[in-house]
Amino acid sequence: CPLVAAAAAMGALSLGWFALCLGVAVAVDRGNFKTCEQSAFCKRQRAMKAGQSPYRALLDTLELSDSRVTLQLINDNNKVHLLLELYRLQGNMTRVKINELKPLKPRFEVPDVLIADPPTEPLSVVSRDENGVVLSLGDEARRLIVSAQPFRLDIVEGPQVLLSLNSRGLLAFEHLRPRKDTEDDNQPGLWEETFKSHTDSKPNGPTSISLDFSLPGVEHVYGIPEHADNLKLKSTDGGDPYRLYNLDVFQYELYNPMALYGAVPVLLSHNAQRTMGIFWFNAAETWVDISSNTAGKTVFGKMLDYVQGASETPQTDIRWISESGIIDVFIMLGPKPADVFTQYASLTGTQSFPPLSALAYHQCRWNYNDQEDVRAVNQGFDEHDIPCDFIWLDIEHTDGKRYFTWDPSKFPKPLEMLQDLTDKRRKMVAIVDPHIKVDSGYKIHSELRSKNLYVKNKDGADYEGWCWPGNAGYPDFIRPDTRAWWASMFAYDQYEGSTENLYTWNDMNEPSVFNGPEVTMHKDAVHGAWEHRDLHNLYGFYVQMATAEGLIQRSEGKERPFVLTRAFFAGSQRYGAVWTGDNAAEWDHLKISIPMCLNLNLVGISFCGADVGGFFKSPSTELLVRWYQAGAYQPFFRAHAHMDTPRREPWLFGPENTALIREAILQRYALLPYWYQLFYHAYLTGQPIMRPLWVEYPGDASTFAMDDQYLLGRDLLVHPVTEEGARGITAYLPGQGEVWYDVHTFQKHNGAQNLYIPVTISSIPVFQHGGSIIPKKLRIRRSSSCMENDPYTFIVALSPQRTAEGELYIDDGHTFSYRTEKKFIHRRLTFANNTLTSRSDALFHFTLEISSE
C-alpha cells in the first residue's frame, strides 16, 4: 500500500491513519469517503422532493439586449430574488445562468476553463402573456419558453420538447446570509460540519444550489467522468447520486458512483433522433441524480398549449447539486453527435496535439531503483527487440520526495542517464507532484514561502498537510503568479539535471492530503478571496496547466509538451493526457478501462489510458498479455506497477509471452501514423479518438449501451478480449450494407451482424471499415523517432458502396511549427480504378512543404 510506505517514512502519522492504509491495501475503505447522506448539502437537497416549485419569474423585470435576456426570479417562501440570464450562443447552444440578485458578497464563478467568452447571437421575443414568454432561438421552429409560475424553462423544436429545466420543481438556491440564532439556522451541517475527526468551519454557511433537467424521449445518457462504471449511466434511484469531487481513492471499487480522481461535469444524451449535452459549469463538490421516467402530458398555459408530451414517451431526469458557486449551464443542442463535440470544444478547447513519441509505448514502475536499473531496462528493450519510447521515474527518484531534484546516491548523474536514452532516441518522464516538503533548506519550498504562494488555512497561515514527503505545503495554483513561478521552475537552469527529453507526470493533484478529510484538502482552506470548497475540482487542472506551460517555456515556445495528470476538470484536454489511476490486476479492471476511457473521450479528453497490467496486485500471464493487447489500442499506452509487486518488464514471463507482448506493441507502432492523424483531427475539431459505436451509427439502437468494443476514428473497430480463458468473442459489426475486414487475415465480413470470432491467446480482434485507407509503418524500430524517415504503407479496404478514401498527415513530430509556420503535409487519399491518388486536403487553403532527409 502506498500509504504504508509513507507512514513508515514519516513516523508521525497517527495509528488510526496507518490502520486505514492497511485496510486500503485490500480494497477501498468506503468509510473514509462521504455518501450523500453524510454530505450535509447533498442530504439537504436530496430531501427536497419533486413538486410545485416556490420560484416565480417576475416577467415585468424582463430586459432584452443584443447578447442576452435577463429577468428576476423570486422564491415565494423566503422572498429572495435571483437573477436569471439567458444567452443564445453561436453554434446551436443556450446558456442559462442563475445567481443571487444582490448577494452579500460575490459568489464564485469558474475562471480559465472557457477558451473565450462564448460569442452570442440575438434573442428575440416571439410572444408573451401573463403566463410566460416565448423567445426565438434563431431557427423558426426552435423556441425557448419561459413559464412564470412556477418558473420553468423549456427548449422546444416545433411540437417537440427537447429539454426542460425545473419541470420537477427542484431548483434550489441557498442564498448568502448572516447567521441567526434560530431553530432553522441551528440545524446540523449548515454552519459547521464534521466528518470523522475533521470539522469544516463553513464561515459562509449554507450555499448549495440545485437544478433539475428533463429529457423527453431519452433513455441513454453518458459522461460525467470519472467513475469506474459502464458507459451508459445508471439510474441513481435507491442509491447514491454520481459524485464529482476529485479524490485520491486507492484501489477503487467498480460499478458504483463514488467519486474518483477527476471531474468533468458534462452529460450527453442520445437517442436515434438527436444527441445533446449539458455542461454544468461548477467546480465545487457536485452530485448528479439520474432517474428514468415516463413523460406525462405537460400543461404550459394557454399560450403554450401547443407543446405536448406523450404519456408513453420515455424520459430521463437529471438533477445537479453543487455545494457552492452559481448555476451556470451550457445546453448543447446537437443535433448530431459530431455537433455536440464541436459545441463543447468551442467552449473548453480541443485535445492538445502531443509529440508523436507520446503516442508510442511507455514503461513505468514505482520505482526504477537507480540509474543502473534504468540503463538495464533501456537495454532490455533492445535485447528483446521490443520498441519503447519512454521510461518513467516515480517519486523515489527524488532527494527525499523533494520534487525537481534527484536522489544523489541513486541518480547522481541524471544528465548522463538522459543522454543514454537520447542515444537510443528514447525519452524519460519524471514525476513532479504539487505537495512541497516543508524544509527551509529546499529551494522550492523556500521560494514559495518567501513569495507567499502557498494555499492558506482558515486562520491565514500556510496550509500544511501530510503527503509523501511528510509535512507539506500546497502551492496556490489558482493564482496566475503561482502558476507563472511554477512554470519557471522547469527551465533548464532551475530544474538541474533536466534536458529536452525529460517530460512530466503530475500525480496526487486532487490534491491528495493523507491526513485531510477524505484524503484531500480542507474545504475551508483559503485561496485569496475564495474557499477551497468553491474550486476544489480545479486544482489538478491548474497544476497540469502550469506544468505544460513550463515545458513550453523551457524550449522558448518551440517544443510541444507532454504532461500526464491524475486529477482533471473540463478543459484539461488542452494540457495533456490522463489515466484511470490506481487500478488493480484483475479482469474486471481490464474490462472497465474501456467504458472509463470512452466516457472521457465523449467529454473532450481523448488522451486516456489505464495502467497496463494493473497497478495493484500481480496479473496472471494471461491477464498481462490481454492487457497489453487492449492497451495497444487505447490512446495512452503505459505499463505501470506498484513497488510491492514483482517486476513486470515485458520479457520476464517466458519466451512465448514475451513474443505475444512484443506483437501487441509492434501493432501499436505500425499504426502510429493513424494514431497521429486521429490526434491531429481531435486537436483541430474536438472529435473524440476512441468512440462508442453510436457516435458513428447514431440510429442503431443496438449500439447505445455497448461498451466492450469501440471505434478508433471512423475506420477501425476494436473488440479486445477481456474474459479469462476466452475461446471466442462476439463482435458487432455495424452498418447495413457496409463491409468490415479483419486486419490480420483481410477476411471480409458484412455489416449489421453479430460475428462470432474464435480466439487464441494471440488474437486481437480488430476490423477495418470498407471504403477506408489507413496509413501504417511496417519497419518497426526501437522507438518512434527511429522510424521518422521510413516509408508508409497504405492499407486499402474496398467497399461495394463507396470509393475508398483516407488521408496522411505528416509534420516534424515534436514542435509547434505545424501551427506557427504551417510546416506539415496533409494529403487526401483516394483509391479508384485500381489507382491510388493523393491531393492536398481542401480543408486547408494553403500549400505546405516540410524538409525531409
mmCIF file of N, CA and C in Angstrom, residues 640-722:
data_model
loop_
_atom_site.group_PDB
_atom_site.id
_atom_site.type_symbol
_atom_site.label_atom_id
_atom_site.label_comp_id
_atom_site.label_asym_id
_atom_site.label_seq_id
_atom_site.Cartn_x
_atom_site.Cartn_y
_atom_site.Cartn_z
ATOM 1 N N HIS A 640 2.439 0.065 -15.881
ATOM 2 C CA HIS A 640 2.825 0.644 -14.599
ATOM 3 C C HIS A 640 2.496 -0.364 -13.504
ATOM 4 N N ALA A 641 3.256 -0.324 -12.406
ATOM 5 C CA ALA A 641 3.044 -1.298 -11.330
ATOM 6 C C ALA A 641 3.499 -0.722 -9.997
ATOM 7 N N HIS A 642 2.889 -1.236 -8.945
ATOM 8 C CA HIS A 642 3.198 -0.864 -7.567
ATOM 9 C C HIS A 642 4.551 -1.432 -7.154
ATOM 10 N N MET A 643 5.209 -0.747 -6.210
ATOM 11 C CA MET A 643 6.539 -1.155 -5.781
ATOM 12 C C MET A 643 6.542 -2.532 -5.098
ATOM 13 N N ASP A 644 5.395 -2.941 -4.534
ATOM 14 C CA ASP A 644 5.345 -4.227 -3.841
ATOM 15 C C ASP A 644 5.047 -5.405 -4.767
ATOM 16 N N THR A 645 4.852 -5.142 -6.043
ATOM 17 C CA THR A 645 4.590 -6.233 -6.987
ATOM 18 C C THR A 645 5.893 -6.724 -7.601
ATOM 19 N N PRO A 646 5.923 -7.989 -8.036
ATOM 20 C CA PRO A 646 7.115 -8.471 -8.750
ATOM 21 C C PRO A 646 7.362 -7.655 -10.015
ATOM 22 N N ARG A 647 8.630 -7.608 -10.432
ATOM 23 C CA ARG A 647 8.978 -6.879 -11.652
ATOM 24 C C ARG A 647 8.172 -7.425 -12.831
ATOM 25 N N ARG A 648 7.913 -6.523 -13.797
ATOM 26 C CA ARG A 648 6.912 -6.830 -14.799
ATOM 27 C C ARG A 648 7.317 -6.374 -16.197
ATOM 28 N N GLU A 649 8.610 -6.194 -16.434
ATOM 29 C CA GLU A 649 9.012 -5.819 -17.789
ATOM 30 C C GLU A 649 8.558 -6.896 -18.778
ATOM 31 N N PRO A 650 8.328 -6.541 -20.025
ATOM 32 C CA PRO A 650 7.663 -7.457 -20.967
ATOM 33 C C PRO A 650 8.395 -8.770 -21.225
ATOM 34 N N TRP A 651 9.680 -8.852 -20.918
ATOM 35 C CA TRP A 651 10.459 -10.050 -21.232
ATOM 36 C C TRP A 651 10.624 -10.995 -20.044
ATOM 37 N N LEU A 652 9.900 -10.767 -18.949
ATOM 38 C CA LEU A 652 10.104 -11.546 -17.730
ATOM 39 C C LEU A 652 9.148 -12.713 -17.571
ATOM 40 N N PHE A 653 8.375 -13.046 -18.591
ATOM 41 C CA PHE A 653 7.327 -14.061 -18.444
ATOM 42 C C PHE A 653 7.486 -15.215 -19.431
ATOM 43 N N GLY A 654 8.722 -15.465 -19.842
ATOM 44 C CA GLY A 654 8.988 -16.576 -20.743
ATOM 45 C C GLY A 654 8.910 -16.160 -22.204
ATOM 46 N N PRO A 655 9.595 -16.892 -23.066
ATOM 47 C CA PRO A 655 9.682 -16.506 -24.486
ATOM 48 C C PRO A 655 8.329 -16.394 -25.173
ATOM 49 N N GLU A 656 7.399 -17.294 -24.855
ATOM 50 C CA GLU A 656 6.117 -17.253 -25.555
ATOM 51 C C GLU A 656 5.339 -15.990 -25.203
ATOM 52 N N ASN A 657 5.290 -15.647 -23.929
ATOM 53 C CA ASN A 657 4.575 -14.437 -23.528
ATOM 54 C C ASN A 657 5.301 -13.175 -23.976
ATOM 55 N N THR A 658 6.625 -13.218 -23.958
ATOM 56 C CA THR A 658 7.386 -12.085 -24.492
ATOM 57 C C THR A 658 7.021 -11.839 -25.951
ATOM 58 N N ALA A 659 6.912 -12.906 -26.720
ATOM 59 C CA ALA A 659 6.551 -12.776 -28.139
ATOM 60 C C ALA A 659 5.150 -12.202 -28.307
ATOM 61 N N LEU A 660 4.219 -12.618 -27.452
ATOM 62 C CA LEU A 660 2.852 -12.110 -27.545
ATOM 63 C C LEU A 660 2.792 -10.619 -27.195
ATOM 64 N N ILE A 661 3.508 -10.238 -26.140
ATOM 65 C CA ILE A 661 3.541 -8.824 -25.762
ATOM 66 C C ILE A 661 4.242 -8.006 -26.834
ATOM 67 N N ARG A 662 5.349 -8.529 -27.346
ATOM 68 C CA ARG A 662 6.058 -7.834 -28.420
ATOM 69 C C ARG A 662 5.134 -7.586 -29.608
ATOM 70 N N GLU A 663 4.355 -8.576 -29.975
ATOM 71 C CA GLU A 663 3.463 -8.442 -31.128
ATOM 72 C C GLU A 663 2.416 -7.351 -30.883
ATOM 73 N N ALA A 664 1.876 -7.271 -29.679
ATOM 74 C CA ALA A 664 0.905 -6.216 -29.377
ATOM 75 C C ALA A 664 1.543 -4.834 -29.507
ATOM 76 N N ILE A 665 2.763 -4.690 -28.980
ATOM 77 C CA ILE A 665 3.452 -3.405 -29.063
ATOM 78 C C ILE A 665 3.813 -3.086 -30.509
ATOM 79 N N LEU A 666 4.220 -4.090 -31.289
ATOM 80 C CA LEU A 666 4.529 -3.867 -32.703
ATOM 81 C C LEU A 666 3.297 -3.369 -33.460
ATOM 82 N N GLN A 667 2.128 -3.925 -33.132
ATOM 83 C CA GLN A 667 0.909 -3.451 -33.786
ATOM 84 C C GLN A 667 0.664 -1.978 -33.465
ATOM 85 N N ARG A 668 0.961 -1.564 -32.237
ATOM 86 C CA ARG A 668 0.816 -0.153 -31.874
ATOM 87 C C ARG A 668 1.741 0.714 -32.741
ATOM 88 N N TYR A 669 2.978 0.311 -32.853
ATOM 89 C CA TYR A 669 3.940 1.129 -33.600
ATOM 90 C C TYR A 669 3.611 1.166 -35.094
ATOM 91 N N ALA A 670 3.119 0.074 -35.629
ATOM 92 C CA ALA A 670 2.750 0.065 -37.045
ATOM 93 C C ALA A 670 1.639 1.073 -37.326
ATOM 94 N N LEU A 671 0.756 1.276 -36.361
ATOM 95 C CA LEU A 671 -0.387 2.160 -36.554
ATOM 96 C C LEU A 671 -0.118 3.604 -36.105
ATOM 97 N N LEU A 672 1.095 3.931 -35.710
ATOM 98 C CA LEU A 672 1.368 5.281 -35.226
ATOM 99 C C LEU A 672 0.963 6.373 -36.228
ATOM 100 N N PRO A 673 1.145 6.186 -37.545
ATOM 101 C CA PRO A 673 0.661 7.235 -38.460
ATOM 102 C C PRO A 673 -0.836 7.471 -38.356
ATOM 103 N N TYR A 674 -1.604 6.402 -38.140
ATOM 104 C CA TYR A 674 -3.054 6.556 -37.988
ATOM 105 C C TYR A 674 -3.387 7.223 -36.657
ATOM 106 N N TRP A 675 -2.729 6.794 -35.578
ATOM 107 C CA TRP A 675 -2.940 7.433 -34.281
ATOM 108 C C TRP A 675 -2.631 8.933 -34.358
ATOM 109 N N TYR A 676 -1.530 9.259 -35.000
ATOM 110 C CA TYR A 676 -1.103 10.666 -35.087
ATOM 111 C C TYR A 676 -2.131 11.492 -35.850
ATOM 112 N N GLN A 677 -2.649 10.914 -36.907
ATOM 113 C CA GLN A 677 -3.693 11.562 -37.704
ATOM 114 C C GLN A 677 -4.954 11.782 -36.869
ATOM 115 N N LEU A 678 -5.335 10.772 -36.058
ATOM 116 C CA LEU A 678 -6.511 10.913 -35.197
ATOM 117 C C LEU A 678 -6.316 12.030 -34.175
ATOM 118 N N PHE A 679 -5.129 12.124 -33.595
ATOM 119 C CA PHE A 679 -4.869 13.188 -32.634
ATOM 120 C C PHE A 679 -4.868 14.555 -33.303
ATOM 121 N N TYR A 680 -4.387 14.629 -34.527
ATOM 122 C CA TYR A 680 -4.421 15.894 -35.249
ATOM 123 C C TYR A 680 -5.863 16.345 -35.464
ATOM 124 N N HIS A 681 -6.727 15.400 -35.838
ATOM 125 C CA HIS A 681 -8.136 15.736 -36.029
ATOM 126 C C HIS A 681 -8.798 16.114 -34.700
ATOM 127 N N ALA A 682 -8.458 15.404 -33.628
ATOM 128 C CA ALA A 682 -9.010 15.758 -32.319
ATOM 129 C C ALA A 682 -8.594 17.176 -31.938
ATOM 130 N N TYR A 683 -7.344 17.515 -32.215
ATOM 131 C CA TYR A 683 -6.846 18.866 -31.942
ATOM 132 C C TYR A 683 -7.579 19.909 -32.788
ATOM 133 N N LEU A 684 -7.829 19.602 -34.058
ATOM 134 C CA LEU A 684 -8.478 20.556 -34.946
ATOM 135 C C LEU A 684 -9.965 20.729 -34.651
ATOM 136 N N THR A 685 -10.646 19.626 -34.348
ATOM 137 C CA THR A 685 -12.107 19.620 -34.378
ATOM 138 C C THR A 685 -12.784 19.283 -33.057
ATOM 139 N N GLY A 686 -12.067 18.682 -32.117
ATOM 140 C CA GLY A 686 -12.697 18.251 -30.874
ATOM 141 C C GLY A 686 -13.411 16.918 -30.971
ATOM 142 N N GLN A 687 -13.337 16.249 -32.131
ATOM 143 C CA GLN A 687 -13.977 14.941 -32.251
ATOM 144 C C GLN A 687 -13.177 13.903 -31.451
ATOM 145 N N PRO A 688 -13.842 12.974 -30.785
ATOM 146 C CA PRO A 688 -13.108 12.002 -29.963
ATOM 147 C C PRO A 688 -12.310 11.030 -30.803
ATOM 148 N N ILE A 689 -11.285 10.474 -30.207
ATOM 149 C CA ILE A 689 -10.451 9.472 -30.877
ATOM 150 C C ILE A 689 -11.027 8.079 -30.664
ATOM 151 N N MET A 690 -11.341 7.777 -29.432
ATOM 152 C CA MET A 690 -11.901 6.475 -29.048
ATOM 153 C C MET A 690 -13.409 6.668 -28.891
ATOM 154 N N ARG A 691 -14.213 6.034 -29.760
ATOM 155 C CA ARG A 691 -15.626 6.394 -29.880
ATOM 156 C C ARG A 691 -16.540 5.206 -29.625
ATOM 157 N N PRO A 692 -17.590 5.412 -28.832
ATOM 158 C CA PRO A 692 -18.655 4.406 -28.820
ATOM 159 C C PRO A 692 -19.223 4.267 -30.229
ATOM 160 N N LEU A 693 -19.738 3.097 -30.549
ATOM 161 C CA LEU A 693 -20.230 2.879 -31.908
ATOM 162 C C LEU A 693 -21.366 3.815 -32.268
ATOM 163 N N TRP A 694 -22.181 4.220 -31.280
ATOM 164 C CA TRP A 694 -23.327 5.077 -31.603
ATOM 165 C C TRP A 694 -22.908 6.433 -32.134
ATOM 166 N N VAL A 695 -21.668 6.852 -31.879
ATOM 167 C CA VAL A 695 -21.206 8.137 -32.410
ATOM 168 C C VAL A 695 -21.226 8.138 -33.932
ATOM 169 N N GLU A 696 -20.832 7.023 -34.543
ATOM 170 C CA GLU A 696 -20.828 6.918 -36.000
ATOM 171 C C GLU A 696 -22.091 6.265 -36.547
ATOM 172 N N TYR A 697 -22.832 5.586 -35.688
ATOM 173 C CA TYR A 697 -24.072 4.916 -36.105
ATOM 174 C C TYR A 697 -25.201 5.354 -35.169
ATOM 175 N N PRO A 698 -25.550 6.648 -35.229
ATOM 176 C CA PRO A 698 -26.460 7.211 -34.214
ATOM 177 C C PRO A 698 -27.876 6.656 -34.269
ATOM 178 N N GLY A 699 -28.256 6.026 -35.364
ATOM 179 C CA GLY A 699 -29.597 5.469 -35.449
ATOM 180 C C GLY A 699 -29.692 4.007 -35.079
ATOM 181 N N ASP A 700 -28.568 3.387 -34.752
ATOM 182 C CA ASP A 700 -28.543 1.956 -34.458
ATOM 183 C C ASP A 700 -28.665 1.749 -32.949
ATOM 184 N N ALA A 701 -29.890 1.472 -32.494
ATOM 185 C CA ALA A 701 -30.146 1.379 -31.057
ATOM 186 C C ALA A 701 -29.372 0.254 -30.386
ATOM 187 N N SER A 702 -28.969 -0.752 -31.138
ATOM 188 C CA SER A 702 -28.226 -1.863 -30.532
ATOM 189 C C SER A 702 -26.851 -1.433 -30.048
ATOM 190 N N THR A 703 -26.373 -0.267 -30.490
ATOM 191 C CA THR A 703 -25.052 0.206 -30.071
ATOM 192 C C THR A 703 -25.100 1.135 -28.861
ATOM 193 N N PHE A 704 -26.286 1.549 -28.424
ATOM 194 C CA PHE A 704 -26.371 2.664 -27.483
ATOM 195 C C PHE A 704 -25.776 2.340 -26.115
ATOM 196 N N ALA A 705 -25.816 1.093 -25.696
ATOM 197 C CA ALA A 705 -25.255 0.722 -24.391
ATOM 198 C C ALA A 705 -23.999 -0.134 -24.527
ATOM 199 N N MET A 706 -23.464 -0.251 -25.723
ATOM 200 C CA MET A 706 -22.342 -1.147 -25.993
ATOM 201 C C MET A 706 -21.037 -0.522 -25.499
ATOM 202 N N ASP A 707 -20.308 -1.214 -24.636
ATOM 203 C CA ASP A 707 -19.052 -0.651 -24.145
ATOM 204 C C ASP A 707 -17.943 -1.693 -23.979
ATOM 205 N N ASP A 708 -18.052 -2.815 -24.718
ATOM 206 C CA ASP A 708 -16.949 -3.776 -24.732
ATOM 207 C C ASP A 708 -16.200 -3.730 -26.060
ATOM 208 N N GLN A 709 -16.610 -2.834 -26.961
ATOM 209 C CA GLN A 709 -15.919 -2.605 -28.215
ATOM 210 C C GLN A 709 -16.108 -1.147 -28.581
ATOM 211 N N TYR A 710 -15.316 -0.657 -29.523
ATOM 212 C CA TYR A 710 -15.333 0.769 -29.819
ATOM 213 C C TYR A 710 -14.665 1.006 -31.159
ATOM 214 N N LEU A 711 -14.768 2.242 -31.621
ATOM 215 C CA LEU A 711 -14.122 2.666 -32.850
ATOM 216 C C LEU A 711 -12.945 3.565 -32.523
ATOM 217 N N LEU A 712 -11.871 3.427 -33.305
ATOM 218 C CA LEU A 712 -10.787 4.400 -33.305
ATOM 219 C C LEU A 712 -10.963 5.241 -34.554
ATOM 220 N N GLY A 713 -11.333 6.508 -34.364
ATOM 221 C CA GLY A 713 -11.764 7.296 -35.506
ATOM 222 C C GLY A 713 -13.024 6.668 -36.088
ATOM 223 N N ARG A 714 -13.137 6.749 -37.400
ATOM 224 C CA ARG A 714 -14.289 6.126 -38.062
ATOM 225 C C ARG A 714 -13.988 4.719 -38.539
ATOM 226 N N ASP A 715 -12.704 4.390 -38.696
ATOM 227 C CA ASP A 715 -12.372 3.296 -39.601
ATOM 228 C C ASP A 715 -11.772 2.045 -38.975
ATOM 229 N N LEU A 716 -11.467 2.058 -37.693
ATOM 230 C CA LEU A 716 -11.012 0.836 -37.028
ATOM 231 C C LEU A 716 -11.980 0.482 -35.912
ATOM 232 N N LEU A 717 -12.417 -0.758 -35.884
ATOM 233 C CA LEU A 717 -13.281 -1.266 -34.817
ATOM 234 C C LEU A 717 -12.480 -2.270 -34.008
ATOM 235 N N VAL A 718 -12.461 -2.065 -32.689
ATOM 236 C CA VAL A 718 -11.637 -2.883 -31.794
ATOM 237 C C VAL A 718 -12.536 -3.557 -30.765
ATOM 238 N N HIS A 719 -12.363 -4.873 -30.618
ATOM 239 C CA HIS A 719 -13.076 -5.619 -29.576
ATOM 240 C C HIS A 719 -12.044 -6.418 -28.785
ATOM 241 N N PRO A 720 -11.423 -5.815 -27.775
ATOM 242 C CA PRO A 720 -10.408 -6.537 -27.008
ATOM 243 C C PRO A 720 -10.989 -7.777 -26.342
ATOM 244 N N VAL A 721 -10.141 -8.741 -26.113
ATOM 245 C CA VAL A 721 -10.528 -9.944 -25.376
ATOM 246 C C VAL A 721 -10.303 -9.653 -23.894
ATOM 247 N N THR A 722 -11.373 -9.620 -23.121
ATOM 248 C CA THR A 722 -11.268 -9.233 -21.713
ATOM 249 C C THR A 722 -11.826 -10.287 -20.769
#
